[in-house]
PDB file of C-alpha atoms in Angstrom:
ATOM      1  CA  LEU A   1      27.987 -54.841  29.728  1.00  0.00           C
ATOM      2  CA  HIS A   2      30.616 -53.593  27.281  1.00  0.00           C
ATOM      3  CA  VAL A   3      31.268 -55.479  24.049  1.00  0.00           C
ATOM      4  CA  ALA A   4      34.644 -54.840  22.426  1.00  0.00           C
ATOM      5  CA  ARG A   5      34.603 -53.596  18.862  1.00  0.00           C
ATOM      6  CA  PRO A   6      36.471 -55.928  16.453  1.00  0.00           C
ATOM      7  CA  SER A   7      39.841 -54.532  15.399  1.00  0.00           C
ATOM      8  CA  TYR A   8      39.030 -54.755  11.683  1.00  0.00           C
ATOM      9  CA  LEU A   9      36.181 -52.230  12.025  1.00  0.00           C
ATOM     10  CA  PRO A  10      37.229 -48.571  11.871  1.00  0.00           C
ATOM     11  CA  THR A  11      36.568 -46.707  15.081  1.00  0.00           C
ATOM     12  CA  GLN A  12      37.212 -43.228  13.740  1.00  0.00           C
ATOM     13  CA  ARG A  13      37.553 -41.509  10.410  1.00  0.00           C
ATOM     14  CA  LEU A  14      40.161 -38.815  10.154  1.00  0.00           C
ATOM     15  CA  ALA A  15      39.165 -35.906   7.972  1.00  0.00           C
ATOM     16  CA  GLY A  16      41.394 -33.311   6.413  1.00  0.00           C
ATOM     17  CA  ASN A  17      44.684 -32.935   8.262  1.00  0.00           C
ATOM     18  CA  GLY A  18      44.055 -35.856  10.633  1.00  0.00           C
ATOM     19  CA  ASP A  19      42.902 -33.689  13.535  1.00  0.00           C
ATOM     20  CA  LEU A  20      40.472 -35.673  15.692  1.00  0.00           C
ATOM     21  CA  SER A  21      38.370 -32.556  16.321  1.00  0.00           C
ATOM     22  CA  THR A  22      37.233 -32.534  12.678  1.00  0.00           C
ATOM     23  CA  LEU A  23      35.708 -36.009  12.691  1.00  0.00           C
ATOM     24  CA  THR A  24      32.390 -36.244  10.881  1.00  0.00           C
ATOM     25  CA  SER A  25      29.935 -39.057  11.307  1.00  0.00           C
ATOM     26  CA  MET A  26      27.015 -39.772   9.006  1.00  0.00           C
ATOM     27  CA  ARG A  27      24.578 -38.610  11.674  1.00  0.00           C
ATOM     28  CA  ASN A  28      26.386 -35.313  11.968  1.00  0.00           C
ATOM     29  CA  SER A  29      26.894 -34.836   8.244  1.00  0.00           C
ATOM     30  CA  ARG A  30      25.599 -31.570   6.848  1.00  0.00           C
ATOM     31  CA  TYR A  31      24.419 -33.561   3.814  1.00  0.00           C
ATOM     32  CA  ARG A  32      22.566 -36.389   5.552  1.00  0.00           C
ATOM     33  CA  TYR A  33      19.510 -36.210   3.291  1.00  0.00           C
ATOM     34  CA  THR A  34      21.569 -35.763   0.140  1.00  0.00           C
ATOM     35  CA  ARG A  35      23.601 -38.837   1.086  1.00  0.00           C
ATOM     36  CA  LEU A  36      20.342 -40.781   1.283  1.00  0.00           C
ATOM     37  CA  VAL A  37      19.334 -39.557  -2.196  1.00  0.00           C
ATOM     38  CA  MET A  38      22.733 -40.637  -3.537  1.00  0.00           C
ATOM     39  CA  ALA A  39      22.358 -44.083  -1.975  1.00  0.00           C
ATOM     40  CA  LEU A  40      18.894 -44.475  -3.536  1.00  0.00           C
ATOM     41  CA  ASP A  41      20.296 -43.275  -6.863  1.00  0.00           C
ATOM     42  CA  ALA A  42      22.997 -45.954  -6.588  1.00  0.00           C
ATOM     43  CA  VAL A  43      20.336 -48.651  -6.130  1.00  0.00           C
ATOM     44  CA  GLY A  44      18.358 -47.404  -9.134  1.00  0.00           C
ATOM     45  CA  ILE A  45      21.454 -47.221 -11.317  1.00  0.00           C
ATOM     46  CA  PHE A  46      22.481 -50.731 -10.248  1.00  0.00           C
ATOM     47  CA  ILE A  47      19.058 -52.103 -11.234  1.00  0.00           C
ATOM     48  CA  ALA A  48      19.171 -50.291 -14.593  1.00  0.00           C
ATOM     49  CA  GLY A  49      22.667 -51.596 -15.271  1.00  0.00           C
ATOM     50  CA  GLY A  50      21.673 -55.127 -14.346  1.00  0.00           C
ATOM     51  CA  LEU A  51      18.693 -55.004 -16.693  1.00  0.00           C
ATOM     52  CA  LEU A  52      20.868 -53.702 -19.531  1.00  0.00           C
ATOM     53  CA  LEU A  53      23.295 -56.579 -18.975  1.00  0.00           C
ATOM     54  CA  ALA A  54      20.677 -59.309 -18.539  1.00  0.00           C
ATOM     55  CA  ILE A  55      17.986 -58.339 -21.074  1.00  0.00           C
ATOM     56  CA  PRO A  56      19.389 -55.583 -23.321  1.00  0.00           C
ATOM     57  CA  ASP A  57      16.902 -56.251 -26.127  1.00  0.00           C
ATOM     58  CA  LYS A  58      13.866 -55.714 -23.900  1.00  0.00           C
ATOM     59  CA  ALA A  59      15.467 -52.665 -22.248  1.00  0.00           C
ATOM     60  CA  LEU A  60      16.099 -51.058 -25.636  1.00  0.00           C
ATOM     61  CA  VAL A  61      12.543 -51.761 -26.839  1.00  0.00           C
ATOM     62  CA  PHE A  62      11.234 -50.352 -23.526  1.00  0.00           C
ATOM     63  CA  HIS A  63      12.993 -47.079 -24.421  1.00  0.00           C
ATOM     64  CA  GLY A  64      11.860 -47.106 -28.052  1.00  0.00           C
ATOM     65  CA  LEU A  65      15.270 -47.948 -29.520  1.00  0.00           C
ATOM     66  CA  GLY A  66      16.346 -50.514 -32.100  1.00  0.00           C
ATOM     67  CA  THR A  67      17.844 -53.905 -31.335  1.00  0.00           C
ATOM     68  CA  THR A  68      20.639 -54.340 -33.852  1.00  0.00           C
ATOM     69  CA  GLU A  69      23.725 -56.272 -32.789  1.00  0.00           C
ATOM     70  CA  ILE A  70      25.708 -53.044 -32.328  1.00  0.00           C
ATOM     71  CA  GLU A  71      22.976 -51.468 -30.184  1.00  0.00           C
ATOM     72  CA  LEU A  72      22.797 -54.604 -28.022  1.00  0.00           C
ATOM     73  CA  TRP A  73      26.575 -54.517 -27.532  1.00  0.00           C
ATOM     74  CA  PHE A  74      26.457 -50.856 -26.509  1.00  0.00           C
ATOM     75  CA  ALA A  75      23.548 -51.596 -24.145  1.00  0.00           C
ATOM     76  CA  ARG A  76      25.596 -54.300 -22.422  1.00  0.00           C
ATOM     77  CA  LEU A  77      28.603 -51.985 -22.196  1.00  0.00           C
ATOM     78  CA  THR A  78      26.391 -49.246 -20.756  1.00  0.00           C
ATOM     79  CA  GLY A  79      24.991 -51.741 -18.232  1.00  0.00           C
ATOM     80  CA  LEU A  80      28.495 -52.622 -17.080  1.00  0.00           C
ATOM     81  CA  LEU A  81      29.384 -48.931 -16.732  1.00  0.00           C
ATOM     82  CA  LEU A  82      26.189 -48.244 -14.793  1.00  0.00           C
ATOM     83  CA  ILE A  83      26.932 -51.042 -12.332  1.00  0.00           C
ATOM     84  CA  THR A  84      30.426 -49.628 -11.842  1.00  0.00           C
ATOM     85  CA  LEU A  85      28.942 -46.165 -11.274  1.00  0.00           C
ATOM     86  CA  SER A  86      26.470 -47.538  -8.730  1.00  0.00           C
ATOM     87  CA  VAL A  87      29.306 -49.036  -6.679  1.00  0.00           C
ATOM     88  CA  LEU A  88      31.133 -45.705  -6.786  1.00  0.00           C
ATOM     89  CA  LEU A  89      27.997 -43.823  -5.723  1.00  0.00           C
ATOM     90  CA  SER A  90      27.253 -46.136  -2.833  1.00  0.00           C
ATOM     91  CA  THR A  91      30.830 -45.782  -1.584  1.00  0.00           C
ATOM     92  CA  THR A  92      30.768 -42.009  -2.017  1.00  0.00           C
ATOM     93  CA  SER A  93      27.462 -41.660  -0.198  1.00  0.00           C
ATOM     94  CA  ARG A  94      28.900 -43.312   2.917  1.00  0.00           C
ATOM     95  CA  HIS A  95      32.630 -42.679   3.103  1.00  0.00           C
ATOM     96  CA  VAL A  96      33.489 -39.252   1.725  1.00  0.00           C
ATOM     97  CA  GLU A  97      33.864 -36.126   3.834  1.00  0.00           C
ATOM     98  CA  ASP A  98      31.389 -33.294   3.326  1.00  0.00           C
ATOM     99  CA  LYS A  99      33.389 -30.994   1.008  1.00  0.00           C
ATOM    100  CA  ALA A 100      34.224 -33.765  -1.476  1.00  0.00           C
ATOM    101  CA  PHE A 101      30.671 -35.086  -1.188  1.00  0.00           C
ATOM    102  CA  GLN A 102      29.281 -31.643  -2.016  1.00  0.00           C
ATOM    103  CA  ARG A 103      31.360 -31.468  -5.207  1.00  0.00           C
ATOM    104  CA  ALA A 104      30.313 -34.999  -6.222  1.00  0.00           C
ATOM    105  CA  THR A 105      26.656 -34.130  -5.642  1.00  0.00           C
ATOM    106  CA  ILE A 106      26.840 -31.001  -7.781  1.00  0.00           C
ATOM    107  CA  ALA A 107      28.394 -33.056 -10.577  1.00  0.00           C
ATOM    108  CA  LEU A 108      25.695 -35.734 -10.229  1.00  0.00           C
ATOM    109  CA  LEU A 109      22.949 -33.126 -10.321  1.00  0.00           C
ATOM    110  CA  GLY A 110      24.192 -31.991 -13.726  1.00  0.00           C
ATOM    111  CA  ILE A 111      24.857 -35.526 -14.961  1.00  0.00           C
ATOM    112  CA  ASN A 112      21.344 -36.718 -14.044  1.00  0.00           C
ATOM    113  CA  ALA A 113      19.750 -33.685 -15.705  1.00  0.00           C
ATOM    114  CA  ILE A 114      21.822 -34.099 -18.888  1.00  0.00           C
ATOM    115  CA  PHE A 115      21.201 -37.846 -18.933  1.00  0.00           C
ATOM    116  CA  ALA A 116      17.437 -37.251 -18.636  1.00  0.00           C
ATOM    117  CA  MET A 117      17.507 -34.841 -21.594  1.00  0.00           C
ATOM    118  CA  SER A 118      19.689 -37.226 -23.628  1.00  0.00           C
ATOM    119  CA  ILE A 119      17.378 -40.196 -23.083  1.00  0.00           C
ATOM    120  CA  TYR A 120      14.304 -38.154 -23.921  1.00  0.00           C
ATOM    121  CA  GLY A 121      15.924 -36.714 -27.047  1.00  0.00           C
ATOM    122  CA  ALA A 122      17.413 -39.995 -28.285  1.00  0.00           C
ATOM    123  CA  PRO A 123      16.381 -41.076 -31.768  1.00  0.00           C
ATOM    124  CA  GLY A 124      13.555 -43.546 -31.991  1.00  0.00           C
ATOM    125  CA  GLN A 125      10.001 -43.737 -30.805  1.00  0.00           C
ATOM    126  CA  ILE A 126       9.068 -41.933 -27.586  1.00  0.00           C
ATOM    127  CA  THR A 127       7.580 -44.639 -25.391  1.00  0.00           C
ATOM    128  CA  THR A 128       6.116 -44.725 -21.915  1.00  0.00           C
ATOM    129  CA  GLY A 129       9.309 -46.422 -20.748  1.00  0.00           C
ATOM    130  CA  ARG A 130      11.407 -43.551 -22.051  1.00  0.00           C
ATOM    131  CA  GLN A 131       9.139 -41.037 -20.341  1.00  0.00           C
ATOM    132  CA  ILE A 132       9.319 -42.939 -17.030  1.00  0.00           C
ATOM    133  CA  THR A 133      13.116 -43.111 -17.189  1.00  0.00           C
ATOM    134  CA  THR A 134      13.346 -39.415 -18.028  1.00  0.00           C
ATOM    135  CA  ALA A 135      11.011 -38.524 -15.168  1.00  0.00           C
ATOM    136  CA  LEU A 136      12.978 -40.631 -12.663  1.00  0.00           C
ATOM    137  CA  LEU A 137      16.302 -39.087 -13.692  1.00  0.00           C
ATOM    138  CA  ALA A 138      14.830 -35.588 -13.513  1.00  0.00           C
ATOM    139  CA  LEU A 139      13.362 -36.404 -10.088  1.00  0.00           C
ATOM    140  CA  VAL A 140      16.750 -37.511  -8.761  1.00  0.00           C
ATOM    141  CA  ALA A 141      18.365 -34.320 -10.116  1.00  0.00           C
ATOM    142  CA  PHE A 142      15.616 -32.285  -8.450  1.00  0.00           C
ATOM    143  CA  LEU A 143      16.076 -34.141  -5.141  1.00  0.00           C
ATOM    144  CA  PHE A 144      19.809 -33.418  -5.255  1.00  0.00           C
ATOM    145  CA  LEU A 145      18.979 -29.770  -5.896  1.00  0.00           C
ATOM    146  CA  ILE A 146      16.574 -29.398  -2.982  1.00  0.00           C
ATOM    147  CA  THR A 147      18.438 -31.526  -0.415  1.00  0.00           C
ATOM    148  CA  LEU A 148      21.893 -30.039  -0.975  1.00  0.00           C
ATOM    149  CA  PRO A 149      21.246 -26.782   0.943  1.00  0.00           C
ATOM    150  CA  ILE A 150      19.185 -28.382   3.754  1.00  0.00           C
ATOM    151  CA  LYS A 151      20.774 -28.574   7.196  1.00  0.00           C
ATOM    152  CA  PRO A 152      19.406 -31.549   9.148  1.00  0.00           C
ATOM    153  CA  ILE A 153      17.858 -31.042  12.561  1.00  0.00           C
ATOM    154  CA  GLY A 154      20.466 -31.578  15.235  1.00  0.00           C
ATOM    155  CA  TYR A 155      23.410 -30.872  12.921  1.00  0.00           C
ATOM    156  CA  LYS A 156      26.350 -29.431  14.827  1.00  0.00           C
ATOM    157  CA  GLU A 157      28.750 -27.092  13.015  1.00  0.00           C
ATOM    158  CA  ASN A 158      32.433 -27.566  13.751  1.00  0.00           C
ATOM    159  CA  GLN A 159      33.568 -24.494  15.660  1.00  0.00           C
ATOM    160  CA  LYS A 160      36.996 -23.122  14.733  1.00  0.00           C
TER     161      LYS A 160
END
């Protein structure tokens, strides 16, 4: 029994110059595990952004920061930016060819590491919440670092 694929679903993705021999699927992506880390990072960033939008005062106290009106405004703005970033990451993790994905991952590795150091070094009291956030960001950076060079089992190189 053969079920026809709806016309609105893409059947193939053309990579590079549009040559069908260079098609890459997620299962045959050299960065399969790194794509999974990026997708998980997108979920975590979305949750953090949502919390900063919904309850910025509690999120700031959790990280040992003040709750002045200006700080609350910046927390909400940061939450909105984090949600936007999470959408970008989830799209990138699924729909970008390997070379562009590799460059995005290298940038994210650095961004997560710098963000972890910035949160830890922010003024204010060092709380357990700040330490947890720093550890999670450092963990994601580390996972990007170790999964980037891994070739998945069954990966097939394109022969040229």
